[in-house]
Amino acid sequence: MECVPTVAYMETRKVQLSGGTTYTVSLPKTWAEEHGIEAGSVLRMHTGDDGSLLVEASGNAGQSERAVELTVSNDDDTIRRQLPAAYSVGVDAVTLIDQSRNPSERRPVVEDSVRGLSGFEVLETTESRIRLTNLIDAENVDVRKSTLRLRLVVLAMHRDALTAVCKGDEALARQVIHRDDEADKLFSMITRHFRRSLTNLREVRKLGYSRDELFEYYYAARQFERIGDHAEKIATLSLEPDLSLSAAYIDRLSTVGDAVRDVVDDTATLLLESTDLDEILAVTHDADRVLDDVDAFDRELYDTDNPGEAYMLGLLLDSLRRTVEYGGNIADIALQQRIRTAVE
């Protein structure tokens, strides 16, 4: 694998002009000896947007695939936990070693586990092993577009979840719960490529975004994923047999929900599209105002004479409050992005 080495020390070198046309600089002797560098060795050089130049020993050139072997126990949950973890840290190939029983019995569990991992496929099953490989290259992934897609998915989930609450639509609620898998799958893919970009310069080039940009998209995607989780929670609450809300509360809940989604949508626009500082600050103020409205709604429940209704509304408002807060987090990273680009 192509990795960025840990910087243990810094040395300075004077640039010399050789032959009147070529700039030369000497390499640290200790580093050269550690990596087997000698006369005629080929080095790879990566230029950075920040003016840096990374010199890499070409001995790592063939190590482009990250592979891992995992021993699985009789507990199927081990597979369900280890495979997503391997995927998230950027592993290309996984071999599951199972000495306890026929791996063919494990294959359904493995296939179910990788269903939420874009690109991971079962390659082969032998007497004691199951091999998986990744089929999606970073060149075919657009992290920004994936983040945009995740935004659309979770906002639709959130809207439908509240609709299910207000209208008592059980079928719609179950659709929202099912769609959370799509949101998780998108976020897992974004996480995977962001993690790979931290140590793999080739990954950064293939993705076509700087590490700063990739972090900003990952951070926003993390907020969207959490919003999706709360949409799922709201949908689950709508299925509670004890949920019974008065018409006045339903109308109020719907209005507040619309305002909450507007905040998230607006803050996402700030990050994913060009904007100015005044717009960012305006949306931040909107988020604070909506958060105050949610808190005021929650305080009104203290005086209700229906504790069961107040309890369920309190749970719903908690999810709305957290959704606004996640929108505020996106606004914060949009502000950081704006300042970063101004400095550059």
PDB file of N, CA and C in Angstrom, residues 200-290:
ATOM      1  N   ASN A 200      -3.066   7.398   1.987  1.00  0.00           N
ATOM      2  CA  ASN A 200      -2.815   6.941   0.627  1.00  0.00           C
ATOM      3  C   ASN A 200      -2.955   8.107  -0.347  1.00  0.00           C
ATOM      4  N   LEU A 201      -1.831   8.605  -0.829  1.00  0.00           N
ATOM      5  CA  LEU A 201      -1.861   9.744  -1.740  1.00  0.00           C
ATOM      6  C   LEU A 201      -2.519   9.394  -3.070  1.00  0.00           C
ATOM      7  N   ARG A 202      -2.356   8.157  -3.498  1.00  0.00           N
ATOM      8  CA  ARG A 202      -2.998   7.736  -4.743  1.00  0.00           C
ATOM      9  C   ARG A 202      -4.514   7.825  -4.606  1.00  0.00           C
ATOM     10  N   GLU A 203      -5.027   7.479  -3.439  1.00  0.00           N
ATOM     11  CA  GLU A 203      -6.466   7.571  -3.186  1.00  0.00           C
ATOM     12  C   GLU A 203      -6.937   9.013  -3.297  1.00  0.00           C
ATOM     13  N   VAL A 204      -6.158   9.933  -2.749  1.00  0.00           N
ATOM     14  CA  VAL A 204      -6.510  11.350  -2.808  1.00  0.00           C
ATOM     15  C   VAL A 204      -6.606  11.811  -4.258  1.00  0.00           C
ATOM     16  N   ARG A 205      -5.631  11.419  -5.058  1.00  0.00           N
ATOM     17  CA  ARG A 205      -5.641  11.828  -6.471  1.00  0.00           C
ATOM     18  C   ARG A 205      -6.839  11.241  -7.209  1.00  0.00           C
ATOM     19  N   LYS A 206      -7.143   9.984  -6.943  1.00  0.00           N
ATOM     20  CA  LYS A 206      -8.265   9.344  -7.633  1.00  0.00           C
ATOM     21  C   LYS A 206      -9.595   9.979  -7.241  1.00  0.00           C
ATOM     22  N   LEU A 207      -9.727  10.343  -5.986  1.00  0.00           N
ATOM     23  CA  LEU A 207     -10.984  10.937  -5.518  1.00  0.00           C
ATOM     24  C   LEU A 207     -11.173  12.348  -6.065  1.00  0.00           C
ATOM     25  N   GLY A 208     -10.068  13.031  -6.347  1.00  0.00           N
ATOM     26  CA  GLY A 208     -10.165  14.339  -6.985  1.00  0.00           C
ATOM     27  C   GLY A 208     -10.470  15.491  -6.046  1.00  0.00           C
ATOM     28  N   TYR A 209     -10.313  15.283  -4.747  1.00  0.00           N
ATOM     29  CA  TYR A 209     -10.527  16.349  -3.763  1.00  0.00           C
ATOM     30  C   TYR A 209      -9.340  16.397  -2.813  1.00  0.00           C
ATOM     31  N   SER A 210      -9.116  17.569  -2.237  1.00  0.00           N
ATOM     32  CA  SER A 210      -8.046  17.687  -1.253  1.00  0.00           C
ATOM     33  C   SER A 210      -8.465  17.001   0.042  1.00  0.00           C
ATOM     34  N   ARG A 211      -7.511  16.756   0.908  1.00  0.00           N
ATOM     35  CA  ARG A 211      -7.838  16.129   2.188  1.00  0.00           C
ATOM     36  C   ARG A 211      -8.738  17.028   3.028  1.00  0.00           C
ATOM     37  N   ASP A 212      -8.537  18.342   2.928  1.00  0.00           N
ATOM     38  CA  ASP A 212      -9.425  19.267   3.640  1.00  0.00           C
ATOM     39  C   ASP A 212     -10.865  19.089   3.173  1.00  0.00           C
ATOM     40  N   GLU A 213     -11.046  19.036   1.868  1.00  0.00           N
ATOM     41  CA  GLU A 213     -12.396  18.875   1.315  1.00  0.00           C
ATOM     42  C   GLU A 213     -12.997  17.531   1.709  1.00  0.00           C
ATOM     43  N   LEU A 214     -12.186  16.489   1.649  1.00  0.00           N
ATOM     44  CA  LEU A 214     -12.683  15.159   2.007  1.00  0.00           C
ATOM     45  C   LEU A 214     -13.113  15.114   3.463  1.00  0.00           C
ATOM     46  N   PHE A 215     -12.356  15.769   4.339  1.00  0.00           N
ATOM     47  CA  PHE A 215     -12.762  15.809   5.747  1.00  0.00           C
ATOM     48  C   PHE A 215     -14.079  16.552   5.904  1.00  0.00           C
ATOM     49  N   GLU A 216     -14.231  17.667   5.208  1.00  0.00           N
ATOM     50  CA  GLU A 216     -15.463  18.451   5.325  1.00  0.00           C
ATOM     51  C   GLU A 216     -16.674  17.652   4.852  1.00  0.00           C
ATOM     52  N   TYR A 217     -16.523  16.920   3.759  1.00  0.00           N
ATOM     53  CA  TYR A 217     -17.630  16.092   3.275  1.00  0.00           C
ATOM     54  C   TYR A 217     -17.906  14.936   4.238  1.00  0.00           C
ATOM     55  N   TYR A 218     -16.841  14.338   4.759  1.00  0.00           N
ATOM     56  CA  TYR A 218     -17.027  13.257   5.733  1.00  0.00           C
ATOM     57  C   TYR A 218     -17.753  13.778   6.974  1.00  0.00           C
ATOM     58  N   TYR A 219     -17.340  14.943   7.449  1.00  0.00           N
ATOM     59  CA  TYR A 219     -17.948  15.505   8.658  1.00  0.00           C
ATOM     60  C   TYR A 219     -19.431  15.776   8.435  1.00  0.00           C
ATOM     61  N   ALA A 220     -19.757  16.355   7.282  1.00  0.00           N
ATOM     62  CA  ALA A 220     -21.166  16.612   6.968  1.00  0.00           C
ATOM     63  C   ALA A 220     -21.936  15.301   6.860  1.00  0.00           C
ATOM     64  N   ALA A 221     -21.328  14.310   6.212  1.00  0.00           N
ATOM     65  CA  ALA A 221     -21.987  13.009   6.065  1.00  0.00           C
ATOM     66  C   ALA A 221     -22.254  12.377   7.423  1.00  0.00           C
ATOM     67  N   ARG A 222     -21.340  12.588   8.360  1.00  0.00           N
ATOM     68  CA  ARG A 222     -21.544  12.056   9.716  1.00  0.00           C
ATOM     69  C   ARG A 222     -22.784  12.679  10.352  1.00  0.00           C
ATOM     70  N   GLN A 223     -22.979  13.966  10.149  1.00  0.00           N
ATOM     71  CA  GLN A 223     -24.166  14.629  10.690  1.00  0.00           C
ATOM     72  C   GLN A 223     -25.429  14.107  10.005  1.00  0.00           C
ATOM     73  N   PHE A 224     -25.362  13.928   8.686  1.00  0.00           N
ATOM     74  CA  PHE A 224     -26.518  13.394   7.959  1.00  0.00           C
ATOM     75  C   PHE A 224     -26.874  11.993   8.446  1.00  0.00           C
ATOM     76  N   GLU A 225     -25.853  11.181   8.681  1.00  0.00           N
ATOM     77  CA  GLU A 225     -26.108   9.811   9.150  1.00  0.00           C
ATOM     78  C   GLU A 225     -26.821   9.828  10.496  1.00  0.00           C
ATOM     79  N   ARG A 226     -26.432  10.741  11.355  1.00  0.00           N
ATOM     80  CA  ARG A 226     -27.089  10.857  12.662  1.00  0.00           C
ATOM     81  C   ARG A 226     -28.529  11.341  12.508  1.00  0.00           C
ATOM     82  N   ILE A 227     -28.742  12.260  11.576  1.00  0.00           N
ATOM     83  CA  ILE A 227     -30.108  12.723  11.309  1.00  0.00           C
ATOM     84  C   ILE A 227     -30.962  11.561  10.816  1.00  0.00           C
ATOM     85  N   GLY A 228     -30.384  10.721   9.969  1.00  0.00           N
ATOM     86  CA  GLY A 228     -31.096   9.531   9.505  1.00  0.00           C
ATOM     87  C   GLY A 228     -31.468   8.607  10.651  1.00  0.00           C
ATOM     88  N   ASP A 229     -30.562   8.466  11.615  1.00  0.00           N
ATOM     89  CA  ASP A 229     -30.860   7.632  12.783  1.00  0.00           C
ATOM     90  C   ASP A 229     -32.049   8.184  13.564  1.00  0.00           C
ATOM     91  N   HIS A 230     -32.121   9.511  13.675  1.00  0.00           N
ATOM     92  CA  HIS A 230     -33.249  10.100  14.405  1.00  0.00           C
ATOM     93  C   HIS A 230     -34.536  10.026  13.590  1.00  0.00           C
ATOM     94  N   ALA A 231     -34.421  10.070  12.278  1.00  0.00           N
ATOM     95  CA  ALA A 231     -35.614   9.852  11.455  1.00  0.00           C
ATOM     96  C   ALA A 231     -36.141   8.439  11.681  1.00  0.00           C
ATOM     97  N   GLU A 232     -35.227   7.483  11.764  1.00  0.00           N
ATOM     98  CA  GLU A 232     -35.632   6.102  12.049  1.00  0.00           C
ATOM     99  C   GLU A 232     -36.279   6.007  13.434  1.00  0.00           C
ATOM    100  N   LYS A 233     -35.722   6.737  14.394  1.00  0.00           N
ATOM    101  CA  LYS A 233     -36.287   6.730  15.745  1.00  0.00           C
ATOM    102  C   LYS A 233     -37.707   7.300  15.743  1.00  0.00           C
ATOM    103  N   ILE A 234     -37.903   8.405  15.022  1.00  0.00           N
ATOM    104  CA  ILE A 234     -39.236   9.011  14.939  1.00  0.00           C
ATOM    105  C   ILE A 234     -40.217   8.042  14.299  1.00  0.00           C
ATOM    106  N   ALA A 235     -39.772   7.376  13.227  1.00  0.00           N
ATOM    107  CA  ALA A 235     -40.640   6.401  12.552  1.00  0.00           C
ATOM    108  C   ALA A 235     -40.991   5.247  13.485  1.00  0.00           C
ATOM    109  N   THR A 236     -40.025   4.817  14.270  1.00  0.00           N
ATOM    110  CA  THR A 236     -40.275   3.728  15.224  1.00  0.00           C
ATOM    111  C   THR A 236     -41.276   4.157  16.289  1.00  0.00           C
ATOM    112  N   LEU A 237     -41.157   5.404  16.746  1.00  0.00           N
ATOM    113  CA  LEU A 237     -42.103   5.915  17.739  1.00  0.00           C
ATOM    114  C   LEU A 237     -43.519   5.975  17.177  1.00  0.00           C
ATOM    115  N   SER A 238     -43.628   6.234  15.878  1.00  0.00           N
ATOM    116  CA  SER A 238     -44.966   6.319  15.275  1.00  0.00           C
ATOM    117  C   SER A 238     -45.686   4.976  15.311  1.00  0.00           C
ATOM    118  N   LEU A 239     -44.930   3.896  15.481  1.00  0.00           N
ATOM    119  CA  LEU A 239     -45.527   2.558  15.530  1.00  0.00           C
ATOM    120  C   LEU A 239     -45.964   2.163  16.937  1.00  0.00           C
ATOM    121  N   GLU A 240     -45.632   3.004  17.913  1.00  0.00           N
ATOM    122  CA  GLU A 240     -46.011   2.708  19.297  1.00  0.00           C
ATOM    123  C   GLU A 240     -47.534   2.748  19.441  1.00  0.00           C
ATOM    124  N   PRO A 241     -48.110   1.720  20.016  1.00  0.00           N
ATOM    125  CA  PRO A 241     -49.580   1.706  20.177  1.00  0.00           C
ATOM    126  C   PRO A 241     -50.085   2.800  21.113  1.00  0.00           C
ATOM    127  N   ASP A 242     -49.204   3.283  22.004  1.00  0.00           N
ATOM    128  CA  ASP A 242     -49.615   4.314  22.961  1.00  0.00           C
ATOM    129  C   ASP A 242     -49.530   5.726  22.387  1.00  0.00           C
ATOM    130  N   LEU A 243     -49.039   5.859  21.157  1.00  0.00           N
ATOM    131  CA  LEU A 243     -48.897   7.190  20.578  1.00  0.00           C
ATOM    132  C   LEU A 243     -50.256   7.726  20.137  1.00  0.00           C
ATOM    133  N   SER A 244     -50.680   8.785  20.783  1.00  0.00           N
ATOM    134  CA  SER A 244     -51.948   9.433  20.442  1.00  0.00           C
ATOM    135  C   SER A 244     -51.795  10.921  20.708  1.00  0.00           C
ATOM    136  N   LEU A 245     -51.783  11.715  19.645  1.00  0.00           N
ATOM    137  CA  LEU A 245     -51.552  13.146  19.768  1.00  0.00           C
ATOM    138  C   LEU A 245     -52.789  13.925  19.353  1.00  0.00           C
ATOM    139  N   SER A 246     -53.021  15.029  20.050  1.00  0.00           N
ATOM    140  CA  SER A 246     -54.150  15.893  19.709  1.00  0.00           C
ATOM    141  C   SER A 246     -53.862  16.618  18.402  1.00  0.00           C
ATOM    142  N   ALA A 247     -54.924  17.098  17.755  1.00  0.00           N
ATOM    143  CA  ALA A 247     -54.784  17.774  16.463  1.00  0.00           C
ATOM    144  C   ALA A 247     -53.894  19.008  16.572  1.00  0.00           C
ATOM    145  N   ALA A 248     -54.028  19.736  17.692  1.00  0.00           N
ATOM    146  CA  ALA A 248     -53.225  20.951  17.869  1.00  0.00           C
ATOM    147  C   ALA A 248     -51.737  20.617  17.930  1.00  0.00           C
ATOM    148  N   TYR A 249     -51.406  19.570  18.654  1.00  0.00           N
ATOM    149  CA  TYR A 249     -50.006  19.169  18.770  1.00  0.00           C
ATOM    150  C   TYR A 249     -49.475  18.624  17.443  1.00  0.00           C
ATOM    151  N   ILE A 250     -50.309  17.939  16.700  1.00  0.00           N
ATOM    152  CA  ILE A 250     -49.886  17.404  15.402  1.00  0.00           C
ATOM    153  C   ILE A 250     -49.527  18.543  14.452  1.00  0.00           C
ATOM    154  N   ASP A 251     -50.369  19.574  14.415  1.00  0.00           N
ATOM    155  CA  ASP A 251     -50.086  20.724  13.547  1.00  0.00           C
ATOM    156  C   ASP A 251     -48.796  21.424  13.975  1.00  0.00           C
ATOM    157  N   ARG A 252     -48.626  21.575  15.276  1.00  0.00           N
ATOM    158  CA  ARG A 252     -47.422  22.247  15.784  1.00  0.00           C
ATOM    159  C   ARG A 252     -46.179  21.422  15.472  1.00  0.00           C
ATOM    160  N   LEU A 253     -46.290  20.131  15.658  1.00  0.00           N
ATOM    161  CA  LEU A 253     -45.155  19.241  15.402  1.00  0.00           C
ATOM    162  C   LEU A 253     -44.760  19.278  13.927  1.00  0.00           C
ATOM    163  N   SER A 254     -45.751  19.308  13.055  1.00  0.00           N
ATOM    164  CA  SER A 254     -45.483  19.356  11.619  1.00  0.00           C
ATOM    165  C   SER A 254     -44.780  20.653  11.233  1.00  0.00           C
ATOM    166  N   THR A 255     -45.236  21.770  11.818  1.00  0.00           N
ATOM    167  CA  THR A 255     -44.628  23.072  11.520  1.00  0.00           C
ATOM    168  C   THR A 255     -43.180  23.132  11.986  1.00  0.00           C
ATOM    169  N   VAL A 256     -42.946  22.669  13.204  1.00  0.00           N
ATOM    170  CA  VAL A 256     -41.580  22.669  13.740  1.00  0.00           C
ATOM    171  C   VAL A 256     -40.690  21.739  12.919  1.00  0.00           C
ATOM    172  N   GLY A 257     -41.228  20.598  12.524  1.00  0.00           N
ATOM    173  CA  GLY A 257     -40.458  19.658  11.713  1.00  0.00           C
ATOM    174  C   GLY A 257     -40.020  20.264  10.390  1.00  0.00           C
ATOM    175  N   ASP A 258     -40.918  21.030   9.755  1.00  0.00           N
ATOM    176  CA  ASP A 258     -40.568  21.704   8.500  1.00  0.00           C
ATOM    177  C   ASP A 258     -39.413  22.680   8.722  1.00  0.00           C
ATOM    178  N   ALA A 259     -39.480  23.428   9.820  1.00  0.00           N
ATOM    179  CA  ALA A 259     -38.433  24.407  10.118  1.00  0.00           C
ATOM    180  C   ALA A 259     -37.098  23.716  10.390  1.00  0.00           C
ATOM    181  N   VAL A 260     -37.156  22.589  11.068  1.00  0.00           N
ATOM    182  CA  VAL A 260     -35.937  21.828  11.371  1.00  0.00           C
ATOM    183  C   VAL A 260     -35.267  21.355  10.082  1.00  0.00           C
ATOM    184  N   ARG A 261     -36.057  20.818   9.174  1.00  0.00           N
ATOM    185  CA  ARG A 261     -35.486  20.330   7.909  1.00  0.00           C
ATOM    186  C   ARG A 261     -34.946  21.477   7.061  1.00  0.00           C
ATOM    187  N   ASP A 262     -35.600  22.628   7.118  1.00  0.00           N
ATOM    188  CA  ASP A 262     -35.100  23.791   6.382  1.00  0.00           C
ATOM    189  C   ASP A 262     -33.704  24.177   6.866  1.00  0.00           C
ATOM    190  N   VAL A 263     -33.505  24.099   8.176  1.00  0.00           N
ATOM    191  CA  VAL A 263     -32.189  24.416   8.737  1.00  0.00           C
ATOM    192  C   VAL A 263     -31.132  23.464   8.189  1.00  0.00           C
ATOM    193  N   VAL A 264     -31.430  22.171   8.228  1.00  0.00           N
ATOM    194  CA  VAL A 264     -30.468  21.176   7.742  1.00  0.00           C
ATOM    195  C   VAL A 264     -30.191  21.373   6.256  1.00  0.00           C
ATOM    196  N   ASP A 265     -31.245  21.603   5.488  1.00  0.00           N
ATOM    197  CA  ASP A 265     -31.088  21.783   4.046  1.00  0.00           C
ATOM    198  C   ASP A 265     -30.258  23.023   3.742  1.00  0.00           C
ATOM    199  N   ASP A 266     -30.527  24.108   4.464  1.00  0.00           N
ATOM    200  CA  ASP A 266     -29.798  25.353   4.228  1.00  0.00           C
ATOM    201  C   ASP A 266     -28.330  25.226   4.626  1.00  0.00           C
ATOM    202  N   THR A 267     -28.066  24.592   5.756  1.00  0.00           N
ATOM    203  CA  THR A 267     -26.672  24.447   6.186  1.00  0.00           C
ATOM    204  C   THR A 267     -25.902  23.538   5.233  1.00  0.00           C
ATOM    205  N   ALA A 268     -26.570  22.527   4.703  1.00  0.00           N
ATOM    206  CA  ALA A 268     -25.914  21.640   3.737  1.00  0.00           C
ATOM    207  C   ALA A 268     -25.561  22.400   2.469  1.00  0.00           C
ATOM    208  N   THR A 269     -26.451  23.296   2.055  1.00  0.00           N
ATOM    209  CA  THR A 269     -26.181  24.115   0.872  1.00  0.00           C
ATOM    210  C   THR A 269     -24.952  24.987   1.092  1.00  0.00           C
ATOM    211  N   LEU A 270     -24.807  25.493   2.314  1.00  0.00           N
ATOM    212  CA  LEU A 270     -23.646  26.325   2.634  1.00  0.00           C
ATOM    213  C   LEU A 270     -22.347  25.574   2.393  1.00  0.00           C
ATOM    214  N   LEU A 271     -22.331  24.307   2.781  1.00  0.00           N
ATOM    215  CA  LEU A 271     -21.102  23.521   2.673  1.00  0.00           C
ATOM    216  C   LEU A 271     -20.862  23.008   1.263  1.00  0.00           C
ATOM    217  N   LEU A 272     -21.917  22.550   0.622  1.00  0.00           N
ATOM    218  CA  LEU A 272     -21.764  21.851  -0.654  1.00  0.00           C
ATOM    219  C   LEU A 272     -21.803  22.777  -1.859  1.00  0.00           C
ATOM    220  N   GLU A 273     -22.144  24.048  -1.633  1.00  0.00           N
ATOM    221  CA  GLU A 273     -22.160  25.026  -2.713  1.00  0.00           C
ATOM    222  C   GLU A 273     -21.450  26.293  -2.243  1.00  0.00           C
ATOM    223  N   SER A 274     -20.955  27.062  -3.187  1.00  0.00           N
ATOM    224  CA  SER A 274     -20.244  28.288  -2.842  1.00  0.00           C
ATOM    225  C   SER A 274     -21.200  29.284  -2.190  1.00  0.00           C
ATOM    226  N   THR A 275     -20.733  29.954  -1.152  1.00  0.00           N
ATOM    227  CA  THR A 275     -21.568  30.932  -0.463  1.00  0.00           C
ATOM    228  C   THR A 275     -20.665  31.937   0.235  1.00  0.00           C
ATOM    229  N   ASP A 276     -21.258  32.990   0.801  1.00  0.00           N
ATOM    230  CA  ASP A 276     -20.438  33.983   1.487  1.00  0.00           C
ATOM    231  C   ASP A 276     -20.682  33.933   2.989  1.00  0.00           C
ATOM    232  N   LEU A 277     -19.875  34.673   3.701  1.00  0.00           N
ATOM    233  CA  LEU A 277     -19.892  34.626   5.159  1.00  0.00           C
ATOM    234  C   LEU A 277     -21.223  35.087   5.730  1.00  0.00           C
ATOM    235  N   ASP A 278     -21.821  36.118   5.144  1.00  0.00           N
ATOM    236  CA  ASP A 278     -23.091  36.633   5.658  1.00  0.00           C
ATOM    237  C   ASP A 278     -24.189  35.572   5.599  1.00  0.00           C
ATOM    238  N   GLU A 279     -24.211  34.789   4.527  1.00  0.00           N
ATOM    239  CA  GLU A 279     -25.216  33.728   4.408  1.00  0.00           C
ATOM    240  C   GLU A 279     -25.015  32.666   5.484  1.00  0.00           C
ATOM    241  N   ILE A 280     -23.772  32.327   5.744  1.00  0.00           N
ATOM    242  CA  ILE A 280     -23.483  31.326   6.776  1.00  0.00           C
ATOM    243  C   ILE A 280     -23.973  31.808   8.130  1.00  0.00           C
ATOM    244  N   LEU A 281     -23.665  33.053   8.462  1.00  0.00           N
ATOM    245  CA  LEU A 281     -24.078  33.592   9.760  1.00  0.00           C
ATOM    246  C   LEU A 281     -25.597  33.686   9.854  1.00  0.00           C
ATOM    247  N   ALA A 282     -26.256  34.030   8.751  1.00  0.00           N
ATOM    248  CA  ALA A 282     -27.720  34.129   8.752  1.00  0.00           C
ATOM    249  C   ALA A 282     -28.353  32.773   9.026  1.00  0.00           C
ATOM    250  N   VAL A 283     -27.844  31.738   8.381  1.00  0.00           N
ATOM    251  CA  VAL A 283     -28.389  30.397   8.599  1.00  0.00           C
ATOM    252  C   VAL A 283     -28.099  29.923  10.016  1.00  0.00           C
ATOM    253  N   THR A 284     -26.944  30.294  10.550  1.00  0.00           N
ATOM    254  CA  THR A 284     -26.620  29.936  11.934  1.00  0.00           C
ATOM    255  C   THR A 284     -27.625  30.551  12.897  1.00  0.00           C
ATOM    256  N   HIS A 285     -27.986  31.806  12.646  1.00  0.00           N
ATOM    257  CA  HIS A 285     -29.003  32.460  13.484  1.00  0.00           C
ATOM    258  C   HIS A 285     -30.354  31.764  13.336  1.00  0.00           C
ATOM    259  N   ASP A 286     -30.689  31.336  12.135  1.00  0.00           N
ATOM    260  CA  ASP A 286     -31.942  30.598  11.922  1.00  0.00           C
ATOM    261  C   ASP A 286     -31.949  29.305  12.736  1.00  0.00           C
ATOM    262  N   ALA A 287     -30.821  28.631  12.758  1.00  0.00           N
ATOM    263  CA  ALA A 287     -30.722  27.384  13.525  1.00  0.00           C
ATOM    264  C   ALA A 287     -30.947  27.646  15.010  1.00  0.00           C
ATOM    265  N   ASP A 288     -30.367  28.732  15.517  1.00  0.00           N
ATOM    266  CA  ASP A 288     -30.555  29.078  16.931  1.00  0.00           C
ATOM    267  C   ASP A 288     -32.020  29.387  17.224  1.00  0.00           C
ATOM    268  N   ARG A 289     -32.668  30.086  16.299  1.00  0.00           N
ATOM    269  CA  ARG A 289     -34.080  30.432  16.499  1.00  0.00           C
ATOM    270  C   ARG A 289     -34.959  29.185  16.518  1.00  0.00           C
ATOM    271  N   VAL A 290     -34.723  28.271  15.588  1.00  0.00           N
ATOM    272  CA  VAL A 290     -35.515  27.042  15.543  1.00  0.00           C
ATOM    273  C   VAL A 290     -35.269  26.206  16.789  1.00  0.00           C
TER     274      VAL A 290
END
